[in-house]
């Protein structure tokens, strides 16, 4: 006789076990569990949008620029003056050691401030030499006045004082003339370059003249000391200093001359130097009375006028009589 399931009544084979209870249990579990979509939906609604979860960006305060402290005007000027003084000192000492090499660098830079300072230094040294010459002249006037003091035609102390030259006038006149002559030398060198069609500038030629002044300063000071011992030797060393200055500047300028112009350049420079010497001689021959006291200068001008125009003597005599 066959077997039947006691739960569902399905006929069973020998040893078979009915699975109706397992199916019922699985359906029961599935019925009890909510749908996955229904469970996921609340989860999806619970998740806030990313945009809402993002924290607001914190505003970074603007970076304050640190303004360097403003230096006083006087401090900056003092610093600039100190730097210029160190630069002048360094160039001056190097120029004495290597006049051509350092001179070429100075001409290339053409720093007008340094050039003017060198010109002024040479003018001051020349003025000191002029003071030494004036001292010798005043000593000679005092000696002559003392020798003639015992005679009836002796020169009084007041007259001797009038004849003596002023040291202040010697210094100022020599200083100004030296600066003017240096400017004339730079101008003549610039014209010489223009004559042979070599491109240059007047500012560079001022630097060239400054090189001459710089190398002359030590020799002028040495000639000043030598002048106190021997007048002739002092003047000779002063002339040597001028020659050395001319040669040094000529060699420095040659470094900037093109090859096709180097054959004619010495002639152009020689003419410029000769013109410079002629101008200095002419000016000093005419304006040497600037060193004299006013009374002596007036007398010398009057005598010079009589020599140049003898008829003027008769006119002045008739004017004084009538």
PDB file of C-alpha atoms in Angstrom:
ATOM      1  CA  UNK A   1       0.000   0.000   0.000  1.00  0.00           C
ATOM      2  CA  UNK A   2       1.521   3.431  -1.008  1.00  0.00           C
ATOM      3  CA  UNK A   3       2.399   6.220   1.363  1.00  0.00           C
ATOM      4  CA  UNK A   4       0.948   9.699   1.354  1.00  0.00           C
ATOM      5  CA  UNK A   5       2.155  12.969   2.927  1.00  0.00           C
ATOM      6  CA  UNK A   6       0.288  13.650   6.091  1.00  0.00           C
ATOM      7  CA  UNK A   7       0.374  17.416   5.423  1.00  0.00           C
ATOM      8  CA  UNK A   8      -0.464  17.813   1.767  1.00  0.00           C
ATOM      9  CA  UNK A   9      -1.661  14.292   0.817  1.00  0.00           C
ATOM     10  CA  UNK A  10       0.833  13.928  -2.044  1.00  0.00           C
ATOM     11  CA  UNK A  11       1.694  10.224  -2.748  1.00  0.00           C
ATOM     12  CA  UNK A  12       5.248   9.377  -1.822  1.00  0.00           C
ATOM     13  CA  UNK A  13       7.633   6.680  -2.990  1.00  0.00           C
ATOM     14  CA  UNK A  14       9.301   4.301  -0.677  1.00  0.00           C
ATOM     15  CA  UNK A  15      11.654   6.324   1.597  1.00  0.00           C
ATOM     16  CA  UNK A  16      10.726   9.695  -0.009  1.00  0.00           C
ATOM     17  CA  UNK A  17      10.253  12.702   2.253  1.00  0.00           C
ATOM     18  CA  UNK A  18       7.776  15.361   1.239  1.00  0.00           C
ATOM     19  CA  UNK A  19       9.183  18.919   0.894  1.00  0.00           C
ATOM     20  CA  UNK A  20       5.933  20.738   1.336  1.00  0.00           C
ATOM     21  CA  UNK A  21       6.908  22.003   4.749  1.00  0.00           C
ATOM     22  CA  UNK A  22      10.209  23.521   3.443  1.00  0.00           C
ATOM     23  CA  UNK A  23       8.330  25.341   0.628  1.00  0.00           C
ATOM     24  CA  UNK A  24       5.785  26.664   3.087  1.00  0.00           C
ATOM     25  CA  UNK A  25       8.519  27.892   5.418  1.00  0.00           C
ATOM     26  CA  UNK A  26      10.355  29.654   2.541  1.00  0.00           C
ATOM     27  CA  UNK A  27       7.159  31.310   1.328  1.00  0.00           C
ATOM     28  CA  UNK A  28       6.380  32.384   4.854  1.00  0.00           C
ATOM     29  CA  UNK A  29       9.825  33.951   5.248  1.00  0.00           C
ATOM     30  CA  UNK A  30       9.531  35.659   1.883  1.00  0.00           C
ATOM     31  CA  UNK A  31       6.102  36.993   2.773  1.00  0.00           C
ATOM     32  CA  UNK A  32       7.358  38.270   6.088  1.00  0.00           C
ATOM     33  CA  UNK A  33      10.374  40.079   4.530  1.00  0.00           C
ATOM     34  CA  UNK A  34       9.582  43.482   2.960  1.00  0.00           C
ATOM     35  CA  UNK A  35      10.628  44.064  -0.611  1.00  0.00           C
ATOM     36  CA  UNK A  36      14.227  45.147  -1.124  1.00  0.00           C
ATOM     37  CA  UNK A  37      13.127  48.148  -3.141  1.00  0.00           C
ATOM     38  CA  UNK A  38      10.808  49.250  -0.364  1.00  0.00           C
ATOM     39  CA  UNK A  39      13.641  48.932   2.210  1.00  0.00           C
ATOM     40  CA  UNK A  40      16.182  50.715   0.022  1.00  0.00           C
ATOM     41  CA  UNK A  41      13.863  53.576  -0.738  1.00  0.00           C
ATOM     42  CA  UNK A  42      13.851  54.987   2.795  1.00  0.00           C
ATOM     43  CA  UNK A  43      17.639  54.617   2.913  1.00  0.00           C
ATOM     44  CA  UNK A  44      17.922  56.618  -0.293  1.00  0.00           C
ATOM     45  CA  UNK A  45      15.671  59.277   1.121  1.00  0.00           C
ATOM     46  CA  UNK A  46      17.678  59.419   4.337  1.00  0.00           C
ATOM     47  CA  UNK A  47      20.936  60.229   2.511  1.00  0.00           C
ATOM     48  CA  UNK A  48      21.097  64.027   2.123  1.00  0.00           C
ATOM     49  CA  UNK A  49      22.342  65.444  -1.107  1.00  0.00           C
ATOM     50  CA  UNK A  50      26.066  65.872  -1.360  1.00  0.00           C
ATOM     51  CA  UNK A  51      25.604  69.572  -1.969  1.00  0.00           C
ATOM     52  CA  UNK A  52      23.740  69.909   1.327  1.00  0.00           C
ATOM     53  CA  UNK A  53      26.392  67.939   3.264  1.00  0.00           C
ATOM     54  CA  UNK A  54      29.292  70.034   1.894  1.00  0.00           C
ATOM     55  CA  UNK A  55      30.561  72.456   4.507  1.00  0.00           C
ATOM     56  CA  UNK A  56      30.723  76.071   3.496  1.00  0.00           C
ATOM     57  CA  UNK A  57      34.183  77.202   2.363  1.00  0.00           C
ATOM     58  CA  UNK A  58      35.907  79.259   5.000  1.00  0.00           C
ATOM     59  CA  UNK A  59      36.929  82.654   3.775  1.00  0.00           C
ATOM     60  CA  UNK A  60      40.670  83.218   4.061  1.00  0.00           C
ATOM     61  CA  UNK A  61      41.442  86.691   5.327  1.00  0.00           C
ATOM     62  CA  UNK A  62      43.389  88.785   2.819  1.00  0.00           C
ATOM     63  CA  UNK A  63      47.158  88.717   3.261  1.00  0.00           C
ATOM     64  CA  UNK A  64      48.418  92.045   4.407  1.00  0.00           C
ATOM     65  CA  UNK A  65      51.365  93.276   2.371  1.00  0.00           C
ATOM     66  CA  UNK A  66      54.298  94.219   4.481  1.00  0.00           C
ATOM     67  CA  UNK A  67      55.413  97.660   3.455  1.00  0.00           C
ATOM     68  CA  UNK A  68      59.123  98.232   4.180  1.00  0.00           C
ATOM     69  CA  UNK A  69      59.753 101.096   6.518  1.00  0.00           C
ATOM     70  CA  UNK A  70      60.476 104.319   4.712  1.00  0.00           C
ATOM     71  CA  UNK A  71      63.981 105.515   5.388  1.00  0.00           C
ATOM     72  CA  UNK A  72      64.466 109.185   6.072  1.00  0.00           C
ATOM     73  CA  UNK A  73      65.669 111.234   3.126  1.00  0.00           C
ATOM     74  CA  UNK A  74      68.827 112.234   4.947  1.00  0.00           C
ATOM     75  CA  UNK A  75      69.757 108.602   5.637  1.00  0.00           C
ATOM     76  CA  UNK A  76      69.365 107.575   1.982  1.00  0.00           C
ATOM     77  CA  UNK A  77      71.431 110.551   0.822  1.00  0.00           C
ATOM     78  CA  UNK A  78      74.162 109.715   3.304  1.00  0.00           C
ATOM     79  CA  UNK A  79      74.205 106.095   2.126  1.00  0.00           C
ATOM     80  CA  UNK A  80      74.416 107.152  -1.519  1.00  0.00           C
ATOM     81  CA  UNK A  81      77.233 109.587  -0.720  1.00  0.00           C
ATOM     82  CA  UNK A  82      79.130 106.886   1.150  1.00  0.00           C
ATOM     83  CA  UNK A  83      78.792 104.440  -1.752  1.00  0.00           C
ATOM     84  CA  UNK A  84      79.962 107.087  -4.224  1.00  0.00           C
ATOM     85  CA  UNK A  85      82.968 107.911  -2.038  1.00  0.00           C
ATOM     86  CA  UNK A  86      83.940 104.221  -1.836  1.00  0.00           C
ATOM     87  CA  UNK A  87      83.567 103.878  -5.596  1.00  0.00           C
ATOM     88  CA  UNK A  88      85.722 106.944  -6.238  1.00  0.00           C
ATOM     89  CA  UNK A  89      88.369 105.711  -3.813  1.00  0.00           C
ATOM     90  CA  UNK A  90      88.461 102.237  -5.379  1.00  0.00           C
ATOM     91  CA  UNK A  91      88.673 103.546  -8.949  1.00  0.00           C
ATOM     92  CA  UNK A  92      91.328 106.092  -8.004  1.00  0.00           C
ATOM     93  CA  UNK A  93      93.624 103.562  -6.345  1.00  0.00           C
ATOM     94  CA  UNK A  94      93.147 100.984  -9.115  1.00  0.00           C
ATOM     95  CA  UNK A  95      93.746 103.658 -11.744  1.00  0.00           C
ATOM     96  CA  UNK A  96      97.128 104.459 -10.233  1.00  0.00           C
ATOM     97  CA  UNK A  97      98.089 100.768 -10.340  1.00  0.00           C
ATOM     98  CA  UNK A  98      96.651  99.933 -13.771  1.00  0.00           C
ATOM     99  CA  UNK A  99      96.011 103.226 -15.583  1.00  0.00           C
ATOM    100  CA  UNK A 100      95.265 101.689 -18.994  1.00  0.00           C
ATOM    101  CA  UNK A 101      93.189  98.681 -17.915  1.00  0.00           C
ATOM    102  CA  UNK A 102      91.134 100.537 -15.334  1.00  0.00           C
ATOM    103  CA  UNK A 103      91.049 103.637 -17.535  1.00  0.00           C
ATOM    104  CA  UNK A 104      89.390 101.630 -20.301  1.00  0.00           C
ATOM    105  CA  UNK A 105      86.727 100.483 -17.826  1.00  0.00           C
ATOM    106  CA  UNK A 106      86.119 104.064 -16.675  1.00  0.00           C
ATOM    107  CA  UNK A 107      85.666 105.270 -20.258  1.00  0.00           C
ATOM    108  CA  UNK A 108      83.252 102.416 -21.012  1.00  0.00           C
ATOM    109  CA  UNK A 109      81.129 103.280 -17.985  1.00  0.00           C
ATOM    110  CA  UNK A 110      81.432 107.049 -18.587  1.00  0.00           C
ATOM    111  CA  UNK A 111      80.154 107.883 -15.105  1.00  0.00           C
ATOM    112  CA  UNK A 112      80.032 111.668 -15.149  1.00  0.00           C
ATOM    113  CA  UNK A 113      79.936 111.917 -11.337  1.00  0.00           C
ATOM    114  CA  UNK A 114      83.218 110.060 -10.892  1.00  0.00           C
ATOM    115  CA  UNK A 115      84.769 111.995 -13.789  1.00  0.00           C
ATOM    116  CA  UNK A 116      83.854 115.361 -12.273  1.00  0.00           C
ATOM    117  CA  UNK A 117      85.231 114.309  -8.876  1.00  0.00           C
ATOM    118  CA  UNK A 118      88.570 113.366 -10.483  1.00  0.00           C
ATOM    119  CA  UNK A 119      88.661 116.733 -12.265  1.00  0.00           C
ATOM    120  CA  UNK A 120      87.953 118.546  -9.001  1.00  0.00           C
ATOM    121  CA  UNK A 121      90.678 116.591  -7.175  1.00  0.00           C
ATOM    122  CA  UNK A 122      93.216 117.598  -9.796  1.00  0.00           C
ATOM    123  CA  UNK A 123      92.026 121.204  -9.635  1.00  0.00           C
ATOM    124  CA  UNK A 124      92.458 121.224  -5.841  1.00  0.00           C
ATOM    125  CA  UNK A 125      95.965 119.760  -6.146  1.00  0.00           C
ATOM    126  CA  UNK A 126      96.840 122.408  -8.748  1.00  0.00           C
ATOM    127  CA  UNK A 127      95.451 125.113  -6.443  1.00  0.00           C
ATOM    128  CA  UNK A 128      97.684 123.874  -3.623  1.00  0.00           C
ATOM    129  CA  UNK A 129     100.660 124.129  -5.952  1.00  0.00           C
ATOM    130  CA  UNK A 130      99.533 127.644  -6.832  1.00  0.00           C
ATOM    131  CA  UNK A 131      99.463 128.507  -3.125  1.00  0.00           C
ATOM    132  CA  UNK A 132     103.070 127.335  -2.829  1.00  0.00           C
ATOM    133  CA  UNK A 133     104.059 129.580  -5.733  1.00  0.00           C
ATOM    134  CA  UNK A 134     102.155 132.492  -4.188  1.00  0.00           C
ATOM    135  CA  UNK A 135     103.935 131.931  -0.898  1.00  0.00           C
ATOM    136  CA  UNK A 136     107.299 132.189  -2.638  1.00  0.00           C
ATOM    137  CA  UNK A 137     106.220 135.410  -4.359  1.00  0.00           C
ATOM    138  CA  UNK A 138     105.026 136.975  -1.098  1.00  0.00           C
ATOM    139  CA  UNK A 139     108.255 135.981   0.627  1.00  0.00           C
ATOM    140  CA  UNK A 140     110.199 137.656  -2.173  1.00  0.00           C
ATOM    141  CA  UNK A 141     108.114 140.854  -1.842  1.00  0.00           C
ATOM    142  CA  UNK A 142     108.700 140.883   1.916  1.00  0.00           C
ATOM    143  CA  UNK A 143     112.427 140.381   1.420  1.00  0.00           C
ATOM    144  CA  UNK A 144     112.675 143.209  -1.108  1.00  0.00           C
ATOM    145  CA  UNK A 145     110.639 145.490   1.152  1.00  0.00           C
ATOM    146  CA  UNK A 146     112.924 144.731   4.089  1.00  0.00           C
ATOM    147  CA  UNK A 147     116.083 145.371   2.096  1.00  0.00           C
ATOM    148  CA  UNK A 148     114.914 148.789   0.910  1.00  0.00           C
ATOM    149  CA  UNK A 149     113.408 149.830   4.222  1.00  0.00           C
ATOM    150  CA  UNK A 150     116.570 151.667   5.328  1.00  0.00           C
ATOM    151  CA  UNK A 151     116.662 153.971   2.304  1.00  0.00           C
ATOM    152  CA  UNK A 152     114.619 157.077   1.591  1.00  0.00           C
ATOM    153  CA  UNK A 153     112.841 155.320  -1.235  1.00  0.00           C
ATOM    154  CA  UNK A 154     112.153 152.355   0.970  1.00  0.00           C
ATOM    155  CA  UNK A 155     108.858 150.468   0.637  1.00  0.00           C
ATOM    156  CA  UNK A 156     106.622 150.856   3.634  1.00  0.00           C
ATOM    157  CA  UNK A 157     104.903 147.934   5.320  1.00  0.00           C
ATOM    158  CA  UNK A 158     101.545 149.125   4.012  1.00  0.00           C
ATOM    159  CA  UNK A 159     102.807 149.136   0.441  1.00  0.00           C
ATOM    160  CA  UNK A 160     104.324 145.686   0.914  1.00  0.00           C
ATOM    161  CA  UNK A 161     100.977 144.449   2.133  1.00  0.00           C
ATOM    162  CA  UNK A 162      99.274 145.874  -0.952  1.00  0.00           C
ATOM    163  CA  UNK A 163     101.750 144.162  -3.253  1.00  0.00           C
ATOM    164  CA  UNK A 164     101.300 140.710  -1.748  1.00  0.00           C
ATOM    165  CA  UNK A 165      98.992 138.334  -3.565  1.00  0.00           C
ATOM    166  CA  UNK A 166      95.873 136.939  -1.894  1.00  0.00           C
ATOM    167  CA  UNK A 167      95.967 133.230  -1.116  1.00  0.00           C
ATOM    168  CA  UNK A 168      92.201 132.993  -1.388  1.00  0.00           C
ATOM    169  CA  UNK A 169      92.305 134.510  -4.873  1.00  0.00           C
ATOM    170  CA  UNK A 170      95.115 132.160  -5.908  1.00  0.00           C
ATOM    171  CA  UNK A 171      93.161 129.104  -4.783  1.00  0.00           C
ATOM    172  CA  UNK A 172      89.861 130.100  -6.393  1.00  0.00           C
ATOM    173  CA  UNK A 173      91.353 131.309  -9.697  1.00  0.00           C
ATOM    174  CA  UNK A 174      93.548 128.217 -10.080  1.00  0.00           C
ATOM    175  CA  UNK A 175      90.634 125.934  -9.233  1.00  0.00           C
ATOM    176  CA  UNK A 176      88.361 127.514 -11.842  1.00  0.00           C
ATOM    177  CA  UNK A 177      91.020 127.695 -14.534  1.00  0.00           C
ATOM    178  CA  UNK A 178      91.956 124.050 -13.994  1.00  0.00           C
ATOM    179  CA  UNK A 179      88.339 122.934 -14.417  1.00  0.00           C
ATOM    180  CA  UNK A 180      87.925 125.101 -17.524  1.00  0.00           C
ATOM    181  CA  UNK A 181      91.125 123.743 -19.065  1.00  0.00           C
ATOM    182  CA  UNK A 182      90.017 120.150 -18.391  1.00  0.00           C
ATOM    183  CA  UNK A 183      86.731 120.864 -20.150  1.00  0.00           C
ATOM    184  CA  UNK A 184      88.623 122.367 -23.105  1.00  0.00           C
ATOM    185  CA  UNK A 185      90.842 119.268 -23.278  1.00  0.00           C
ATOM    186  CA  UNK A 186      87.786 116.984 -23.367  1.00  0.00           C
ATOM    187  CA  UNK A 187      86.222 119.150 -26.082  1.00  0.00           C
ATOM    188  CA  UNK A 188      89.366 119.052 -28.244  1.00  0.00           C
ATOM    189  CA  UNK A 189      89.566 115.256 -27.917  1.00  0.00           C
ATOM    190  CA  UNK A 190      85.933 114.950 -28.947  1.00  0.00           C
ATOM    191  CA  UNK A 191      86.542 117.194 -31.986  1.00  0.00           C
ATOM    192  CA  UNK A 192      89.607 115.105 -32.899  1.00  0.00           C
ATOM    193  CA  UNK A 193      87.462 111.955 -32.915  1.00  0.00           C
ATOM    194  CA  UNK A 194      84.855 113.696 -35.026  1.00  0.00           C
ATOM    195  CA  UNK A 195      87.529 114.848 -37.490  1.00  0.00           C
ATOM    196  CA  UNK A 196      88.641 111.269 -38.207  1.00  0.00           C
ATOM    197  CA  UNK A 197      85.034 109.996 -38.013  1.00  0.00           C
ATOM    198  CA  UNK A 198      85.371 107.845 -34.906  1.00  0.00           C
ATOM    199  CA  UNK A 199      82.111 107.529 -33.015  1.00  0.00           C
ATOM    200  CA  UNK A 200      82.307 108.680 -29.422  1.00  0.00           C
ATOM    201  CA  UNK A 201      80.551 111.029 -27.007  1.00  0.00           C
ATOM    202  CA  UNK A 202      81.581 114.135 -25.146  1.00  0.00           C
ATOM    203  CA  UNK A 203      80.744 112.373 -21.890  1.00  0.00           C
ATOM    204  CA  UNK A 204      83.339 109.685 -22.638  1.00  0.00           C
ATOM    205  CA  UNK A 205      85.911 112.337 -23.475  1.00  0.00           C
ATOM    206  CA  UNK A 206      85.212 113.944 -20.090  1.00  0.00           C
ATOM    207  CA  UNK A 207      86.044 110.554 -18.566  1.00  0.00           C
ATOM    208  CA  UNK A 208      89.275 110.517 -20.591  1.00  0.00           C
ATOM    209  CA  UNK A 209      90.177 113.969 -19.262  1.00  0.00           C
ATOM    210  CA  UNK A 210      89.353 112.671 -15.770  1.00  0.00           C
ATOM    211  CA  UNK A 211      91.882 109.854 -16.226  1.00  0.00           C
ATOM    212  CA  UNK A 212      94.546 112.462 -16.993  1.00  0.00           C
ATOM    213  CA  UNK A 213      93.564 114.381 -13.880  1.00  0.00           C
ATOM    214  CA  UNK A 214      93.603 111.292 -11.657  1.00  0.00           C
ATOM    215  CA  UNK A 215      97.094 110.138 -12.663  1.00  0.00           C
ATOM    216  CA  UNK A 216      98.403 113.702 -12.300  1.00  0.00           C
ATOM    217  CA  UNK A 217      97.233 114.199  -8.719  1.00  0.00           C
ATOM    218  CA  UNK A 218     100.047 112.199  -7.006  1.00  0.00           C
ATOM    219  CA  UNK A 219     102.750 113.856  -9.124  1.00  0.00           C
ATOM    220  CA  UNK A 220     101.343 117.324  -8.435  1.00  0.00           C
ATOM    221  CA  UNK A 221     101.452 116.659  -4.701  1.00  0.00           C
ATOM    222  CA  UNK A 222     105.013 115.322  -4.910  1.00  0.00           C
ATOM    223  CA  UNK A 223     106.080 118.288  -7.049  1.00  0.00           C
ATOM    224  CA  UNK A 224     104.525 120.543  -4.401  1.00  0.00           C
ATOM    225  CA  UNK A 225     106.806 119.068  -1.745  1.00  0.00           C
ATOM    226  CA  UNK A 226     109.790 119.204  -4.082  1.00  0.00           C
ATOM    227  CA  UNK A 227     108.991 122.825  -4.949  1.00  0.00           C
ATOM    228  CA  UNK A 228     109.588 123.819  -1.329  1.00  0.00           C
ATOM    229  CA  UNK A 229     113.102 122.421  -1.592  1.00  0.00           C
ATOM    230  CA  UNK A 230     113.932 123.423  -5.150  1.00  0.00           C
ATOM    231  CA  UNK A 231     111.731 125.591  -7.331  1.00  0.00           C
ATOM    232  CA  UNK A 232     113.146 124.346 -10.620  1.00  0.00           C
ATOM    233  CA  UNK A 233     112.796 120.653  -9.733  1.00  0.00           C
ATOM    234  CA  UNK A 234     109.233 121.241  -8.579  1.00  0.00           C
ATOM    235  CA  UNK A 235     108.242 122.781 -11.918  1.00  0.00           C
ATOM    236  CA  UNK A 236     110.036 120.018 -13.848  1.00  0.00           C
ATOM    237  CA  UNK A 237     108.137 117.283 -12.017  1.00  0.00           C
ATOM    238  CA  UNK A 238     104.890 119.172 -12.666  1.00  0.00           C
ATOM    239  CA  UNK A 239     105.654 119.136 -16.394  1.00  0.00           C
ATOM    240  CA  UNK A 240     106.428 115.404 -16.227  1.00  0.00           C
ATOM    241  CA  UNK A 241     103.038 114.838 -14.608  1.00  0.00           C
ATOM    242  CA  UNK A 242     101.305 116.596 -17.507  1.00  0.00           C
ATOM    243  CA  UNK A 243     103.228 114.531 -20.055  1.00  0.00           C
ATOM    244  CA  UNK A 244     102.343 111.307 -18.252  1.00  0.00           C
ATOM    245  CA  UNK A 245      98.700 112.329 -18.225  1.00  0.00           C
ATOM    246  CA  UNK A 246      98.703 112.996 -21.984  1.00  0.00           C
ATOM    247  CA  UNK A 247     100.392 109.677 -22.770  1.00  0.00           C
ATOM    248  CA  UNK A 248      98.082 107.678 -20.504  1.00  0.00           C
ATOM    249  CA  UNK A 249      94.926 109.136 -22.022  1.00  0.00           C
ATOM    250  CA  UNK A 250      96.246 108.567 -25.548  1.00  0.00           C
ATOM    251  CA  UNK A 251      96.936 104.882 -24.861  1.00  0.00           C
ATOM    252  CA  UNK A 252      93.485 104.449 -23.262  1.00  0.00           C
ATOM    253  CA  UNK A 253      91.744 106.065 -26.239  1.00  0.00           C
ATOM    254  CA  UNK A 254      93.631 103.787 -28.645  1.00  0.00           C
ATOM    255  CA  UNK A 255      91.742 100.831 -27.160  1.00  0.00           C
ATOM    256  CA  UNK A 256      88.514 102.194 -28.695  1.00  0.00           C
ATOM    257  CA  UNK A 257      89.873 103.189 -32.118  1.00  0.00           C
ATOM    258  CA  UNK A 258      89.033 100.910 -35.093  1.00  0.00           C
ATOM    259  CA  UNK A 259      91.912  99.299 -36.933  1.00  0.00           C
ATOM    260  CA  UNK A 260      91.421 101.390 -40.058  1.00  0.00           C
ATOM    261  CA  UNK A 261      91.705 104.617 -37.999  1.00  0.00           C
ATOM    262  CA  UNK A 262      94.731 103.763 -35.832  1.00  0.00           C
ATOM    263  CA  UNK A 263      97.243 105.117 -38.354  1.00  0.00           C
ATOM    264  CA  UNK A 264      95.748 108.605 -38.367  1.00  0.00           C
ATOM    265  CA  UNK A 265      94.671 108.712 -34.733  1.00  0.00           C
ATOM    266  CA  UNK A 266      98.118 109.694 -33.281  1.00  0.00           C
ATOM    267  CA  UNK A 267      98.210 112.730 -35.580  1.00  0.00           C
ATOM    268  CA  UNK A 268      94.704 113.787 -34.530  1.00  0.00           C
ATOM    269  CA  UNK A 269      95.535 113.470 -30.840  1.00  0.00           C
ATOM    270  CA  UNK A 270      98.836 115.310 -31.251  1.00  0.00           C
ATOM    271  CA  UNK A 271      97.058 118.244 -32.881  1.00  0.00           C
ATOM    272  CA  UNK A 272      94.484 118.274 -30.091  1.00  0.00           C
ATOM    273  CA  UNK A 273      97.221 118.329 -27.410  1.00  0.00           C
ATOM    274  CA  UNK A 274      99.157 121.085 -29.181  1.00  0.00           C
ATOM    275  CA  UNK A 275      95.985 123.169 -29.444  1.00  0.00           C
ATOM    276  CA  UNK A 276      95.337 122.574 -25.754  1.00  0.00           C
ATOM    277  CA  UNK A 277      98.839 123.763 -24.800  1.00  0.00           C
ATOM    278  CA  UNK A 278      98.465 126.796 -27.061  1.00  0.00           C
ATOM    279  CA  UNK A 279      95.109 127.713 -25.491  1.00  0.00           C
ATOM    280  CA  UNK A 280      96.464 127.330 -21.948  1.00  0.00           C
ATOM    281  CA  UNK A 281      99.512 129.451 -22.780  1.00  0.00           C
ATOM    282  CA  UNK A 282      97.407 132.149 -24.435  1.00  0.00           C
ATOM    283  CA  UNK A 283      94.901 132.318 -21.593  1.00  0.00           C
ATOM    284  CA  UNK A 284      97.550 132.393 -18.879  1.00  0.00           C
ATOM    285  CA  UNK A 285      99.455 135.049 -20.812  1.00  0.00           C
ATOM    286  CA  UNK A 286      96.345 137.227 -20.882  1.00  0.00           C
ATOM    287  CA  UNK A 287      94.753 136.409 -17.540  1.00  0.00           C
ATOM    288  CA  UNK A 288      97.746 136.021 -15.233  1.00  0.00           C
ATOM    289  CA  UNK A 289      96.869 139.410 -13.771  1.00  0.00           C
ATOM    290  CA  UNK A 290      93.878 137.746 -12.128  1.00  0.00           C
ATOM    291  CA  UNK A 291      96.275 136.590  -9.422  1.00  0.00           C
ATOM    292  CA  UNK A 292      97.500 140.131  -8.662  1.00  0.00           C
ATOM    293  CA  UNK A 293      96.059 142.486  -6.056  1.00  0.00           C
ATOM    294  CA  UNK A 294      93.605 145.020  -7.423  1.00  0.00           C
ATOM    295  CA  UNK A 295      96.020 147.964  -7.128  1.00  0.00           C
ATOM    296  CA  UNK A 296      98.809 146.091  -8.870  1.00  0.00           C
ATOM    297  CA  UNK A 297      96.410 144.704 -11.474  1.00  0.00           C
ATOM    298  CA  UNK A 298      95.194 148.214 -12.316  1.00  0.00           C
ATOM    299  CA  UNK A 299      98.776 149.458 -12.672  1.00  0.00           C
ATOM    300  CA  UNK A 300      99.755 146.528 -14.851  1.00  0.00           C
ATOM    301  CA  UNK A 301      96.689 146.982 -17.079  1.00  0.00           C
ATOM    302  CA  UNK A 302      97.527 150.673 -17.471  1.00  0.00           C
ATOM    303  CA  UNK A 303     101.130 149.957 -18.391  1.00  0.00           C
ATOM    304  CA  UNK A 304     100.036 147.235 -20.828  1.00  0.00           C
ATOM    305  CA  UNK A 305      97.644 149.693 -22.449  1.00  0.00           C
ATOM    306  CA  UNK A 306     100.429 152.264 -22.877  1.00  0.00           C
ATOM    307  CA  UNK A 307     102.721 149.649 -24.405  1.00  0.00           C
ATOM    308  CA  UNK A 308     100.122 148.503 -26.902  1.00  0.00           C
ATOM    309  CA  UNK A 309      99.070 152.092 -27.765  1.00  0.00           C
ATOM    310  CA  UNK A 310     101.837 154.676 -27.041  1.00  0.00           C
ATOM    311  CA  UNK A 311      99.629 157.555 -28.190  1.00  0.00           C
ATOM    312  CA  UNK A 312      97.430 156.876 -25.199  1.00  0.00           C
ATOM    313  CA  UNK A 313     100.148 158.247 -22.919  1.00  0.00           C
ATOM    314  CA  UNK A 314      99.925 161.695 -24.527  1.00  0.00           C
ATOM    315  CA  UNK A 315      96.136 161.665 -24.317  1.00  0.00           C
ATOM    316  CA  UNK A 316      96.171 160.832 -20.627  1.00  0.00           C
ATOM    317  CA  UNK A 317      98.795 163.537 -19.913  1.00  0.00           C
ATOM    318  CA  UNK A 318      96.783 166.195 -21.700  1.00  0.00           C
ATOM    319  CA  UNK A 319      93.635 165.077 -19.883  1.00  0.00           C
ATOM    320  CA  UNK A 320      95.349 165.303 -16.514  1.00  0.00           C
ATOM    321  CA  UNK A 321      96.745 168.785 -17.275  1.00  0.00           C
ATOM    322  CA  UNK A 322      93.620 170.363 -18.684  1.00  0.00           C
TER     323      UNK A 322
END
